[in-house]
Amino acid sequence: MLWPMYPVERLVNLVALLLEAGRPLTFDDIRAKLPEAYRQDDRGSAKRQFERDKDVLRQAGVPVDVVPTDAFEVEEGYRIRKDRYYLPEISFSAEEAAALLVAALAPGAGREAAEALRKLALGADASVLASLGEAPAVAGVDGSGGHLGSVAAAVAERRRVRFRYRPLEGEPGDREVDAWGLLFRRGAWYLVGGDRARGETRAFRLSRFASPVVDAGEAEPAPEGFRAAEHVTAGPWGLGEPETTARVAFSPKVAWWALGGVPGARVLESRDDGWTEAEVPAAAGESFVSWILSFGADAEVIAPRALRDAVVSSLEEVRAAL
């Protein structure tokens, strides 16, 4: 029995399908992959429902393309191009960072300048940057700890900086870094540069700075072809490099799209019950557990035991709170 699907769920599933499809899909392809969405016995009625959904998505700004699927352009296919759907990661060159901060911190700029920088950095998201140097602080998802102005200046002037840093794991310690880039990603600002002690490029989240930023002289130049965005990786494990891998099983309902956006994910086998087991980069933090729980009963951590126990513990906490 096919249960009725609510419109929002149908639209979300349609977007996910068209985003992850390797080729334009015909309506019959879509209907076969989403049988609960367009389950009408009459194909014409199902197609009309699909056309209404397509129009709703376009009105909401989702770029659903209609393209021919054969050389004679007889049959139409549908797709959503990722380069048109997703906003690119936003990073700033030294000159751009300096211009932004000068504008935001200029005398009399006030909240209007902070709002302008927020819209540029967040794509008009509802969240707001917490502190812009000396500008009035406003509520937001991540504060820069008051370090944004000094870091931006260091990047713009090609300076080396010293600061005390509080990593996600381990003890706080002093860092000396050649300031090469300033990056905004997923609600947080990062300094990307050459870690003098480690002899390699590292990214440092400004909200974890545990001291003022001190000028330490002229910085070494960045490597040729340096791009800050390449040094702040992200996935369901959170930001940074994953610590391990997990073996996770996904139901047929979600497997085809759950793994599509996970860097480094690898399908291991398709089981007789239709579930897909995959190897997924993971970490022991809350981000990965929350990602697994977002699939409800359609995902199960098989290994390692520590991650499986963390998911079970979270579920037990939820049950105890009911």
CSV table of C-alpha atoms in Angstrom, one decimal:
chain,number,residue,atom,x,y,z
A,1,MET,CA,0.0,0.0,0.0
A,2,LEU,CA,1.3,3.5,-0.9
A,3,TRP,CA,0.5,6.0,1.7
A,4,PRO,CA,-0.3,9.6,0.6
A,5,MET,CA,2.7,12.0,0.6
A,6,TYR,CA,2.4,15.5,1.9
A,7,PRO,CA,3.2,18.2,-0.6
A,8,VAL,CA,6.4,19.5,1.1
A,9,GLU,CA,7.9,16.0,1.3
A,10,ARG,CA,7.0,15.5,-2.3
A,11,LEU,CA,8.8,18.7,-3.3
A,12,VAL,CA,11.8,18.0,-1.2
A,13,ASN,CA,12.2,14.5,-2.7
A,14,LEU,CA,11.8,15.8,-6.2
A,15,VAL,CA,14.5,18.4,-5.6
A,16,ALA,CA,16.9,15.8,-4.1
A,17,LEU,CA,16.3,13.4,-7.0
A,18,LEU,CA,16.9,16.0,-9.8
A,19,LEU,CA,20.0,17.4,-8.0
A,20,GLU,CA,21.7,14.0,-7.7
A,21,ALA,CA,20.6,12.5,-11.1
A,22,GLY,CA,23.6,11.9,-13.4
A,23,ARG,CA,21.5,12.8,-16.4
A,24,PRO,CA,18.2,14.6,-17.2
A,25,LEU,CA,15.2,12.5,-16.1
A,26,THR,CA,12.1,12.0,-18.1
A,27,PHE,CA,8.7,12.2,-16.3
A,28,ASP,CA,8.5,8.4,-16.5
A,29,ASP,CA,11.9,8.1,-14.9
A,30,ILE,CA,10.8,10.5,-12.1
A,31,ARG,CA,7.6,8.6,-11.6
A,32,ALA,CA,9.4,5.3,-11.3
A,33,LYS,CA,11.9,6.6,-8.7
A,34,LEU,CA,9.2,8.5,-6.7
A,35,PRO,CA,6.2,6.2,-6.9
A,36,GLU,CA,4.6,7.7,-3.8
A,37,ALA,CA,4.8,11.2,-5.2
A,38,TYR,CA,3.0,10.6,-8.5
A,39,ARG,CA,1.0,7.5,-7.8
A,40,GLN,CA,-2.2,8.4,-9.8
A,41,ASP,CA,-3.3,5.6,-12.1
A,42,ASP,CA,-3.9,8.0,-14.9
A,43,ARG,CA,-0.6,9.2,-16.3
A,44,GLY,CA,-2.1,12.4,-17.5
A,45,SER,CA,-3.2,13.3,-14.0
A,46,ALA,CA,0.2,12.4,-12.5
A,47,LYS,CA,1.9,14.5,-15.2
A,48,ARG,CA,-0.3,17.5,-14.4
A,49,GLN,CA,0.6,17.1,-10.7
A,50,PHE,CA,4.3,17.1,-11.6
A,51,GLU,CA,3.9,20.2,-13.7
A,52,ARG,CA,2.3,22.0,-10.8
A,53,ASP,CA,5.2,20.9,-8.5
A,54,LYS,CA,7.7,22.1,-11.1
A,55,ASP,CA,6.0,25.5,-11.3
A,56,VAL,CA,6.0,25.8,-7.5
A,57,LEU,CA,9.7,25.0,-7.3
A,58,ARG,CA,10.5,27.6,-10.0
A,59,GLN,CA,8.5,30.2,-8.3
A,60,ALA,CA,10.5,29.5,-5.1
A,61,GLY,CA,13.7,30.1,-7.1
A,62,VAL,CA,14.7,26.4,-7.7
A,63,PRO,CA,16.2,26.3,-11.3
A,64,VAL,CA,14.4,23.3,-12.8
A,65,ASP,CA,15.7,22.9,-16.3
A,66,VAL,CA,13.8,21.3,-19.2
A,67,VAL,CA,16.2,19.7,-21.8
A,68,PRO,CA,15.8,17.3,-24.7
A,69,THR,CA,16.8,13.7,-23.9
A,70,ASP,CA,17.3,12.5,-27.5
A,71,ALA,CA,18.9,13.8,-30.7
A,72,PHE,CA,15.5,14.5,-32.2
A,73,GLU,CA,14.3,16.6,-29.2
A,74,VAL,CA,11.1,14.5,-29.0
A,75,GLU,CA,11.2,13.7,-25.3
A,76,GLU,CA,11.9,16.2,-22.5
A,77,GLY,CA,14.0,15.6,-19.4
A,78,TYR,CA,14.3,17.5,-16.2
A,79,ARG,CA,17.3,18.4,-14.0
A,80,ILE,CA,18.6,20.8,-11.4
A,81,ARG,CA,22.1,21.9,-12.0
A,82,LYS,CA,24.1,22.1,-8.8
A,83,ASP,CA,26.1,25.1,-10.0
A,84,ARG,CA,22.9,27.0,-10.3
A,85,TYR,CA,21.2,25.6,-7.2
A,86,TYR,CA,23.9,25.8,-4.5
A,87,LEU,CA,25.5,29.1,-3.4
A,88,PRO,CA,29.3,28.8,-3.8
A,89,GLU,CA,31.5,28.8,-0.8
A,90,ILE,CA,32.4,32.5,-0.1
A,91,SER,CA,36.1,33.4,0.5
A,92,PHE,CA,37.9,36.7,0.3
A,93,SER,CA,41.2,37.8,-1.1
A,94,ALA,CA,43.3,40.1,1.0
A,95,GLU,CA,42.1,43.2,-0.9
A,96,GLU,CA,38.4,42.1,-0.6
A,97,ALA,CA,38.7,41.3,3.1
A,98,ALA,CA,40.3,44.7,3.8
A,99,ALA,CA,37.6,46.6,1.8
A,100,LEU,CA,34.8,44.7,3.6
A,101,LEU,CA,36.2,45.4,7.0
A,102,VAL,CA,37.0,49.0,6.3
A,103,ALA,CA,33.4,49.6,5.2
A,104,ALA,CA,31.9,47.7,8.1
A,105,LEU,CA,34.1,49.3,10.8
A,106,ALA,CA,34.2,52.9,9.5
A,107,PRO,CA,33.0,55.6,11.9
A,108,GLY,CA,29.3,56.0,11.7
A,109,ALA,CA,28.8,52.8,9.7
A,110,GLY,CA,26.8,51.2,12.5
A,111,ARG,CA,24.4,48.3,12.0
A,112,GLU,CA,23.7,49.0,8.4
A,113,ALA,CA,27.2,48.1,7.4
A,114,ALA,CA,27.1,45.0,9.6
A,115,GLU,CA,23.9,44.0,7.9
A,116,ALA,CA,25.4,44.5,4.4
A,117,LEU,CA,28.4,42.3,5.3
A,118,ARG,CA,26.0,39.8,6.8
A,119,LYS,CA,24.0,39.6,3.5
A,120,LEU,CA,27.1,39.2,1.4
A,121,ALA,CA,28.6,36.5,3.6
A,122,LEU,CA,25.5,34.6,4.4
A,123,GLY,CA,23.4,35.0,1.3
A,124,ALA,CA,20.7,36.9,3.2
A,125,ASP,CA,20.3,34.0,5.7
A,126,ALA,CA,18.3,34.8,8.8
A,127,SER,CA,21.3,34.4,11.1
A,128,VAL,CA,23.6,37.4,11.8
A,129,LEU,CA,27.3,37.7,12.4
A,130,ALA,CA,27.9,38.3,16.0
A,131,SER,CA,30.9,40.8,16.1
A,132,LEU,CA,32.5,42.9,13.5
A,133,GLY,CA,35.6,44.2,15.2
A,134,GLU,CA,34.5,47.3,17.1
A,135,ALA,CA,31.0,47.4,15.6
A,136,PRO,CA,28.1,46.8,18.0
A,137,ALA,CA,27.6,43.1,18.7
A,138,VAL,CA,24.4,41.5,17.5
A,139,ALA,CA,23.0,38.0,18.1
A,140,GLY,CA,24.2,35.3,15.7
A,141,VAL,CA,25.2,31.7,15.2
A,142,ASP,CA,28.9,32.3,15.5
A,143,GLY,CA,31.0,35.1,17.0
A,144,SER,CA,34.4,35.9,15.7
A,145,GLY,CA,35.4,36.7,19.3
A,146,GLY,CA,36.2,40.3,18.3
A,147,HIS,CA,39.2,39.1,16.2
A,148,LEU,CA,37.7,39.6,12.7
A,149,GLY,CA,39.1,43.1,12.2
A,150,SER,CA,42.7,42.3,13.3
A,151,VAL,CA,42.8,39.1,11.3
A,152,ALA,CA,41.4,40.8,8.2
A,153,ALA,CA,44.0,43.5,8.6
A,154,ALA,CA,46.8,40.9,8.9
A,155,VAL,CA,45.6,39.2,5.7
A,156,ALA,CA,45.3,42.4,3.8
A,157,GLU,CA,48.8,43.6,4.9
A,158,ARG,CA,50.4,40.2,4.6
A,159,ARG,CA,51.5,39.9,8.2
A,160,ARG,CA,52.4,37.1,10.5
A,161,VAL,CA,50.3,36.8,13.7
A,162,ARG,CA,50.5,35.2,17.1
A,163,PHE,CA,47.6,34.1,19.2
A,164,ARG,CA,46.6,31.4,21.7
A,165,TYR,CA,44.3,28.8,20.2
A,166,ARG,CA,41.7,26.5,21.8
A,167,PRO,CA,41.3,23.4,19.4
A,168,LEU,CA,38.2,21.3,19.3
A,169,GLU,CA,40.2,18.5,21.0
A,170,GLY,CA,43.4,18.8,23.1
A,171,GLU,CA,45.0,21.6,25.1
A,172,PRO,CA,45.1,25.2,24.1
A,173,GLY,CA,48.4,26.4,22.8
A,174,ASP,CA,50.2,29.3,21.1
A,175,ARG,CA,50.2,29.6,17.4
A,176,GLU,CA,52.3,31.7,15.0
A,177,VAL,CA,50.7,31.9,11.5
A,178,ASP,CA,51.4,33.6,8.2
A,179,ALA,CA,48.0,35.1,7.5
A,180,TRP,CA,47.1,34.2,3.9
A,181,GLY,CA,43.3,34.0,3.7
A,182,LEU,CA,40.0,34.8,5.4
A,183,LEU,CA,37.2,32.4,4.8
A,184,PHE,CA,33.5,32.4,5.8
A,185,ARG,CA,31.9,28.9,5.9
A,186,ARG,CA,28.8,27.6,7.5
A,187,GLY,CA,28.3,30.4,10.0
A,188,ALA,CA,32.0,30.8,11.0
A,189,TRP,CA,35.1,32.8,10.1
A,190,TYR,CA,38.4,31.1,9.6
A,191,LEU,CA,42.0,32.3,9.3
A,192,VAL,CA,43.9,30.2,6.8
A,193,GLY,CA,47.6,30.4,6.7
A,194,GLY,CA,51.0,28.8,7.2
A,195,ASP,CA,51.4,27.3,10.7
A,196,ARG,CA,55.1,28.1,11.5
A,197,ALA,CA,55.5,25.4,14.0
A,198,ARG,CA,54.0,22.6,11.9
A,199,GLY,CA,55.3,23.7,8.6
A,200,GLU,CA,52.0,23.3,6.8
A,201,THR,CA,48.8,25.2,5.9
A,202,ARG,CA,46.2,25.1,8.6
A,203,ALA,CA,42.7,26.7,9.2
A,204,PHE,CA,41.9,28.4,12.5
A,205,ARG,CA,38.3,29.2,13.6
A,206,LEU,CA,38.3,32.7,14.9
A,207,SER,CA,35.8,31.9,17.7
A,208,ARG,CA,38.4,29.6,19.2
A,209,PHE,CA,41.0,32.2,19.6
A,210,ALA,CA,41.8,32.5,23.3
A,211,SER,CA,43.9,35.7,23.2
A,212,PRO,CA,44.2,38.9,21.3
A,213,VAL,CA,45.9,38.7,17.9
A,214,VAL,CA,49.5,40.0,18.0
A,215,ASP,CA,51.5,41.2,15.0
A,216,ALA,CA,54.6,39.1,14.6
A,217,GLY,CA,56.2,40.7,11.5
A,218,GLU,CA,56.0,40.2,7.8
A,219,ALA,CA,54.5,36.9,6.5
A,220,GLU,CA,56.0,34.5,4.1
A,221,PRO,CA,54.1,34.5,0.8
A,222,ALA,CA,51.4,32.0,0.2
A,223,PRO,CA,52.2,29.0,-2.0
A,224,GLU,CA,51.4,29.4,-5.7
A,225,GLY,CA,47.8,28.7,-6.5
A,226,PHE,CA,46.8,29.0,-2.8
A,227,ARG,CA,43.0,28.9,-2.2
A,228,ALA,CA,41.7,29.3,1.3
A,229,ALA,CA,38.5,27.3,0.6
A,230,GLU,CA,40.6,24.1,-0.1
A,231,HIS,CA,41.8,24.0,3.5
A,232,VAL,CA,38.5,24.0,5.3
A,233,THR,CA,36.7,20.7,4.6
A,234,ALA,CA,33.2,20.0,5.6
A,235,GLY,CA,30.9,17.0,5.8
A,236,PRO,CA,28.4,15.3,8.1
A,237,TRP,CA,31.2,14.9,10.6
A,238,GLY,CA,31.4,18.7,10.9
A,239,LEU,CA,34.2,21.0,9.8
A,240,GLY,CA,37.8,19.8,9.5
A,241,GLU,CA,39.2,16.5,8.6
A,242,PRO,CA,37.2,13.4,9.5
A,243,GLU,CA,38.7,11.3,12.3
A,244,THR,CA,37.7,7.8,11.1
A,245,THR,CA,35.2,6.0,8.9
A,246,ALA,CA,31.8,4.4,9.9
A,247,ARG,CA,29.9,1.6,8.3
A,248,VAL,CA,26.3,2.8,7.9
A,249,ALA,CA,23.3,1.1,6.4
A,250,PHE,CA,20.6,3.2,4.6
A,251,SER,CA,17.1,2.1,3.5
A,252,PRO,CA,16.1,2.1,-0.1
A,253,LYS,CA,14.1,5.2,0.6
A,254,VAL,CA,17.1,7.4,1.3
A,255,ALA,CA,20.2,5.6,0.1
A,256,TRP,CA,20.1,7.1,-3.4
A,257,TRP,CA,20.4,10.6,-2.1
A,258,ALA,CA,21.9,10.3,1.4
A,259,LEU,CA,25.4,9.6,0.2
A,260,GLY,CA,25.4,11.9,-2.8
A,261,GLY,CA,26.7,15.0,-1.0
A,262,VAL,CA,29.2,13.2,1.4
A,263,PRO,CA,32.8,13.7,0.4
A,264,GLY,CA,34.6,10.4,0.5
A,265,ALA,CA,31.6,8.1,1.0
A,266,ARG,CA,31.9,4.7,-0.6
A,267,VAL,CA,29.2,2.1,-1.2
A,268,LEU,CA,30.2,-1.3,0.1
A,269,GLU,CA,27.3,-3.6,-0.8
A,270,SER,CA,23.6,-3.8,-1.6
A,271,ARG,CA,21.8,-6.2,0.8
A,272,ASP,CA,19.1,-8.6,-0.1
A,273,ASP,CA,16.6,-6.6,1.9
A,274,GLY,CA,17.3,-3.6,-0.3
A,275,TRP,CA,19.4,-1.6,2.2
A,276,THR,CA,22.7,-0.2,1.1
A,277,GLU,CA,25.8,-0.4,3.3
A,278,ALA,CA,28.4,2.3,2.9
A,279,GLU,CA,31.6,3.5,4.3
A,280,VAL,CA,31.3,7.1,5.5
A,281,PRO,CA,33.9,9.5,6.8
A,282,ALA,CA,33.0,10.2,10.5
A,283,ALA,CA,34.0,11.8,13.8
A,284,ALA,CA,33.0,11.2,17.3
A,285,GLY,CA,31.3,14.6,17.7
A,286,GLU,CA,27.7,15.6,17.7
A,287,SER,CA,27.6,16.6,14.1
A,288,PHE,CA,27.8,13.0,12.7
A,289,VAL,CA,25.4,11.6,15.3
A,290,SER,CA,22.9,14.3,14.4
A,291,TRP,CA,23.3,13.6,10.7
A,292,ILE,CA,22.5,9.9,11.3
A,293,LEU,CA,19.5,10.7,13.5
A,294,SER,CA,18.1,13.0,10.8
A,295,PHE,CA,17.3,9.9,8.7
A,296,GLY,CA,15.2,8.4,11.5
A,297,ALA,CA,14.6,4.7,11.1
A,298,ASP,CA,16.2,4.8,7.6
A,299,ALA,CA,19.8,4.8,8.7
A,300,GLU,CA,21.7,2.5,11.1
A,301,VAL,CA,25.3,2.7,12.2
A,302,ILE,CA,26.9,-0.7,12.1
A,303,ALA,CA,30.5,0.1,13.2
A,304,PRO,CA,32.5,1.3,14.9
A,305,ARG,CA,30.9,0.4,18.2
A,306,ALA,CA,31.6,3.8,19.8
A,307,LEU,CA,29.7,5.7,17.2
A,308,ARG,CA,26.8,3.1,17.3
A,309,ASP,CA,26.7,3.6,21.1
A,310,ALA,CA,26.6,7.4,20.7
A,311,VAL,CA,23.6,7.1,18.4
A,312,VAL,CA,21.8,4.8,20.7
A,313,SER,CA,22.6,7.0,23.7
A,314,SER,CA,21.1,10.0,21.9
A,315,LEU,CA,18.0,8.1,21.1
A,316,GLU,CA,17.6,7.0,24.7
A,317,GLU,CA,17.9,10.6,25.8
A,318,VAL,CA,15.2,11.6,23.4
A,319,ARG,CA,12.9,8.8,24.7
A,320,ALA,CA,13.6,9.7,28.3
A,321,ALA,CA,12.5,13.3,27.6
A,322,LEU,CA,9.2,12.3,26.2
